[in-house]
Amino acid sequence: MPQILVIEDNRGDAGLLEEAFKETKLMVELKILNEGADVLNYLRHKGKYSDSKSPEIILLDLNLPEKGGIEILKEIKSDPLLLHIPVVVLSVSERKEDICMAYSMHANAYLVKPIDLNRLFELVKCIYMFWIKEVSLAKG
């Protein structure tokens, strides 16, 4: 079963994403990390994450405590062992500066979190259909 790694510190938003994936009955394993500092250890299978699974895609919030989303994105995309993993920024920010910064750090896509729950369900289906079903992904 493909894994989607969600990096989201807001438990409410993380819960809504979980609900959206369950309600749409998409066959994925959702792994949620709420601390930016854990992400690289998880992706590199280090420490308490030594048995972690490599995700097919990462959904990354920009606004994280301690280590921010842009910093995490930069680290992932500068690591030759991780840069093949698609990173989709999923943020409430519609600011042009945030969007441009994410793309300059090699985000694969930038999506604005919808407020409406039905729209979130639609977005989750689109993410799944495109990134899991249609795109040919390189494996590290």
PDB file of C-alpha atoms in Angstrom:
ATOM      1  CA  MET A   1       0.000   0.000   0.000  1.00  0.00           C
ATOM      2  CA  PRO A   2       1.491   3.374  -0.958  1.00  0.00           C
ATOM      3  CA  GLN A   3       2.389   5.737   1.845  1.00  0.00           C
ATOM      4  CA  ILE A   4       1.709   9.457   1.938  1.00  0.00           C
ATOM      5  CA  LEU A   5       3.739  11.342   4.523  1.00  0.00           C
ATOM      6  CA  VAL A   6       1.895  14.348   5.918  1.00  0.00           C
ATOM      7  CA  ILE A   7       3.923  16.976   7.761  1.00  0.00           C
ATOM      8  CA  GLU A   8       1.340  19.020   9.634  1.00  0.00           C
ATOM      9  CA  ASP A   9       1.541  20.504  13.137  1.00  0.00           C
ATOM     10  CA  ASN A  10      -2.122  21.515  13.352  1.00  0.00           C
ATOM     11  CA  ARG A  11      -3.897  18.476  14.780  1.00  0.00           C
ATOM     12  CA  GLY A  12      -7.245  19.703  13.453  1.00  0.00           C
ATOM     13  CA  ASP A  13      -5.928  19.959   9.889  1.00  0.00           C
ATOM     14  CA  ALA A  14      -4.187  16.588  10.209  1.00  0.00           C
ATOM     15  CA  GLY A  15      -7.438  15.049  11.454  1.00  0.00           C
ATOM     16  CA  LEU A  16      -9.355  16.510   8.515  1.00  0.00           C
ATOM     17  CA  LEU A  17      -6.838  15.034   6.090  1.00  0.00           C
ATOM     18  CA  GLU A  18      -7.156  11.639   7.786  1.00  0.00           C
ATOM     19  CA  GLU A  19     -10.931  11.876   7.567  1.00  0.00           C
ATOM     20  CA  ALA A  20     -10.769  12.881   3.902  1.00  0.00           C
ATOM     21  CA  PHE A  21      -8.595   9.886   2.994  1.00  0.00           C
ATOM     22  CA  LYS A  22     -10.863   7.515   4.969  1.00  0.00           C
ATOM     23  CA  GLU A  23     -14.105   8.927   3.563  1.00  0.00           C
ATOM     24  CA  THR A  24     -12.876   8.763  -0.012  1.00  0.00           C
ATOM     25  CA  LYS A  25     -11.831   5.127   0.586  1.00  0.00           C
ATOM     26  CA  LEU A  26      -8.438   5.610  -1.026  1.00  0.00           C
ATOM     27  CA  MET A  27      -6.016   2.773  -0.451  1.00  0.00           C
ATOM     28  CA  VAL A  28      -3.068   4.565   1.131  1.00  0.00           C
ATOM     29  CA  GLU A  29      -1.181   4.474   4.368  1.00  0.00           C
ATOM     30  CA  LEU A  30      -1.174   7.953   5.853  1.00  0.00           C
ATOM     31  CA  LYS A  31       1.747   8.763   8.143  1.00  0.00           C
ATOM     32  CA  ILE A  32       1.496  12.072   9.968  1.00  0.00           C
ATOM     33  CA  LEU A  33       4.443  13.848  11.560  1.00  0.00           C
ATOM     34  CA  ASN A  34       3.759  17.069  13.425  1.00  0.00           C
ATOM     35  CA  GLU A  35       7.324  18.165  14.132  1.00  0.00           C
ATOM     36  CA  GLY A  36       9.610  19.322  11.370  1.00  0.00           C
ATOM     37  CA  ALA A  37      12.645  18.096  13.290  1.00  0.00           C
ATOM     38  CA  ASP A  38      11.449  14.470  12.909  1.00  0.00           C
ATOM     39  CA  VAL A  39      11.037  14.538   9.134  1.00  0.00           C
ATOM     40  CA  LEU A  40      14.615  13.936   8.014  1.00  0.00           C
ATOM     41  CA  ASN A  41      15.136  11.209  10.602  1.00  0.00           C
ATOM     42  CA  TYR A  42      11.969   9.543   9.342  1.00  0.00           C
ATOM     43  CA  LEU A  43      12.993   9.827   5.694  1.00  0.00           C
ATOM     44  CA  ARG A  44      16.529   8.629   6.428  1.00  0.00           C
ATOM     45  CA  HIS A  45      15.295   5.776   8.677  1.00  0.00           C
ATOM     46  CA  LYS A  46      17.324   6.981  11.670  1.00  0.00           C
ATOM     47  CA  GLY A  47      16.806   6.713  15.423  1.00  0.00           C
ATOM     48  CA  LYS A  48      13.264   5.842  16.451  1.00  0.00           C
ATOM     49  CA  TYR A  49      12.356   5.742  12.738  1.00  0.00           C
ATOM     50  CA  SER A  50      14.836   3.024  11.778  1.00  0.00           C
ATOM     51  CA  ASP A  51      11.985   0.878  10.428  1.00  0.00           C
ATOM     52  CA  SER A  52      10.113   3.702   8.680  1.00  0.00           C
ATOM     53  CA  LYS A  53       8.711   3.216   5.200  1.00  0.00           C
ATOM     54  CA  SER A  54       9.709   5.492   2.322  1.00  0.00           C
ATOM     55  CA  PRO A  55       6.717   7.556   1.221  1.00  0.00           C
ATOM     56  CA  GLU A  56       5.565   7.894  -2.369  1.00  0.00           C
ATOM     57  CA  ILE A  57       4.739  11.546  -1.754  1.00  0.00           C
ATOM     58  CA  ILE A  58       5.053  14.165   0.977  1.00  0.00           C
ATOM     59  CA  LEU A  59       2.324  16.688   1.805  1.00  0.00           C
ATOM     60  CA  LEU A  60       4.111  19.534   3.573  1.00  0.00           C
ATOM     61  CA  ASP A  61       2.638  22.402   5.556  1.00  0.00           C
ATOM     62  CA  LEU A  62       4.738  25.572   5.502  1.00  0.00           C
ATOM     63  CA  ASN A  63       3.937  26.849   8.988  1.00  0.00           C
ATOM     64  CA  LEU A  64       5.646  24.483  11.393  1.00  0.00           C
ATOM     65  CA  PRO A  65       7.210  25.149  14.788  1.00  0.00           C
ATOM     66  CA  GLU A  66      10.981  24.951  15.197  1.00  0.00           C
ATOM     67  CA  LYS A  67      11.928  23.834  11.677  1.00  0.00           C
ATOM     68  CA  GLY A  68       9.723  25.449   9.027  1.00  0.00           C
ATOM     69  CA  GLY A  69       8.343  23.893   5.874  1.00  0.00           C
ATOM     70  CA  ILE A  70      10.646  25.808   3.516  1.00  0.00           C
ATOM     71  CA  GLU A  71      13.693  24.651   5.487  1.00  0.00           C
ATOM     72  CA  ILE A  72      12.466  21.038   5.379  1.00  0.00           C
ATOM     73  CA  LEU A  73      11.777  21.315   1.654  1.00  0.00           C
ATOM     74  CA  LYS A  74      15.256  22.695   1.033  1.00  0.00           C
ATOM     75  CA  GLU A  75      16.864  19.857   2.993  1.00  0.00           C
ATOM     76  CA  ILE A  76      14.856  17.162   1.207  1.00  0.00           C
ATOM     77  CA  LYS A  77      15.565  18.561  -2.245  1.00  0.00           C
ATOM     78  CA  SER A  78      19.287  18.982  -1.524  1.00  0.00           C
ATOM     79  CA  ASP A  79      19.707  15.354  -0.401  1.00  0.00           C
ATOM     80  CA  PRO A  80      20.507  13.063  -3.362  1.00  0.00           C
ATOM     81  CA  LEU A  81      18.841  10.136  -1.572  1.00  0.00           C
ATOM     82  CA  LEU A  82      15.566  12.024  -0.980  1.00  0.00           C
ATOM     83  CA  LEU A  83      15.163  14.514  -3.818  1.00  0.00           C
ATOM     84  CA  HIS A  84      13.206  12.009  -5.930  1.00  0.00           C
ATOM     85  CA  ILE A  85      10.298  12.067  -3.454  1.00  0.00           C
ATOM     86  CA  PRO A  86       7.617  14.484  -4.679  1.00  0.00           C
ATOM     87  CA  VAL A  87       6.879  17.217  -2.162  1.00  0.00           C
ATOM     88  CA  VAL A  88       3.528  18.934  -2.456  1.00  0.00           C
ATOM     89  CA  VAL A  89       3.158  22.013  -0.283  1.00  0.00           C
ATOM     90  CA  LEU A  90      -0.304  22.100   1.280  1.00  0.00           C
ATOM     91  CA  SER A  91      -0.706  25.435   3.025  1.00  0.00           C
ATOM     92  CA  VAL A  92      -3.337  27.982   4.016  1.00  0.00           C
ATOM     93  CA  SER A  93      -1.101  30.690   2.576  1.00  0.00           C
ATOM     94  CA  GLU A  94      -2.056  32.146  -0.789  1.00  0.00           C
ATOM     95  CA  ARG A  95       0.761  34.686  -0.623  1.00  0.00           C
ATOM     96  CA  LYS A  96       2.696  34.980  -3.862  1.00  0.00           C
ATOM     97  CA  GLU A  97       5.943  35.146  -1.868  1.00  0.00           C
ATOM     98  CA  ASP A  98       5.264  31.787  -0.182  1.00  0.00           C
ATOM     99  CA  ILE A  99       4.309  30.146  -3.477  1.00  0.00           C
ATOM    100  CA  CYS A 100       7.392  31.494  -5.266  1.00  0.00           C
ATOM    101  CA  MET A 101       9.656  30.494  -2.375  1.00  0.00           C
ATOM    102  CA  ALA A 102       8.263  26.938  -2.356  1.00  0.00           C
ATOM    103  CA  TYR A 103       8.833  26.539  -6.079  1.00  0.00           C
ATOM    104  CA  SER A 104      12.311  28.054  -5.830  1.00  0.00           C
ATOM    105  CA  MET A 105      13.108  25.288  -3.321  1.00  0.00           C
ATOM    106  CA  HIS A 106      11.868  22.726  -5.880  1.00  0.00           C
ATOM    107  CA  ALA A 107       8.427  21.914  -4.503  1.00  0.00           C
ATOM    108  CA  ASN A 108       6.662  19.662  -6.993  1.00  0.00           C
ATOM    109  CA  ALA A 109       3.349  21.478  -6.473  1.00  0.00           C
ATOM    110  CA  TYR A 110       1.740  24.081  -4.247  1.00  0.00           C
ATOM    111  CA  LEU A 111      -1.869  23.634  -3.129  1.00  0.00           C
ATOM    112  CA  VAL A 112      -3.919  25.914  -0.923  1.00  0.00           C
ATOM    113  CA  LYS A 113      -5.827  24.093   1.819  1.00  0.00           C
ATOM    114  CA  PRO A 114      -9.535  24.380   1.144  1.00  0.00           C
ATOM    115  CA  ILE A 115     -11.813  25.553   3.941  1.00  0.00           C
ATOM    116  CA  ASP A 116     -14.778  23.540   2.712  1.00  0.00           C
ATOM    117  CA  LEU A 117     -14.723  19.846   3.714  1.00  0.00           C
ATOM    118  CA  ASN A 118     -16.221  18.658   0.411  1.00  0.00           C
ATOM    119  CA  ARG A 119     -13.555  20.588  -1.472  1.00  0.00           C
ATOM    120  CA  LEU A 120     -10.904  18.920   0.717  1.00  0.00           C
ATOM    121  CA  PHE A 121     -12.309  15.500  -0.234  1.00  0.00           C
ATOM    122  CA  GLU A 122     -12.084  16.472  -3.919  1.00  0.00           C
ATOM    123  CA  LEU A 123      -8.520  17.707  -3.478  1.00  0.00           C
ATOM    124  CA  VAL A 124      -7.467  14.498  -1.709  1.00  0.00           C
ATOM    125  CA  LYS A 125      -8.911  12.436  -4.576  1.00  0.00           C
ATOM    126  CA  CYS A 126      -7.022  14.585  -7.092  1.00  0.00           C
ATOM    127  CA  ILE A 127      -3.754  14.200  -5.183  1.00  0.00           C
ATOM    128  CA  TYR A 128      -4.238  10.435  -5.056  1.00  0.00           C
ATOM    129  CA  MET A 129      -5.248  10.056  -8.692  1.00  0.00           C
ATOM    130  CA  PHE A 130      -2.381  12.188  -9.973  1.00  0.00           C
ATOM    131  CA  TRP A 131       0.533  11.401  -7.644  1.00  0.00           C
ATOM    132  CA  ILE A 132      -0.238   7.780  -6.771  1.00  0.00           C
ATOM    133  CA  LYS A 133      -2.108   6.436  -9.821  1.00  0.00           C
ATOM    134  CA  GLU A 134      -0.817   8.432 -12.795  1.00  0.00           C
ATOM    135  CA  VAL A 135       2.686   9.780 -12.187  1.00  0.00           C
ATOM    136  CA  SER A 136       5.649   7.487 -12.742  1.00  0.00           C
ATOM    137  CA  LEU A 137       7.761   7.964  -9.640  1.00  0.00           C
ATOM    138  CA  ALA A 138      11.456   7.169  -9.298  1.00  0.00           C
ATOM    139  CA  LYS A 139      12.312   4.998  -6.336  1.00  0.00           C
ATOM    140  CA  GLY A 140      15.337   5.896  -4.262  1.00  0.00           C
TER     141      GLY A 140
END
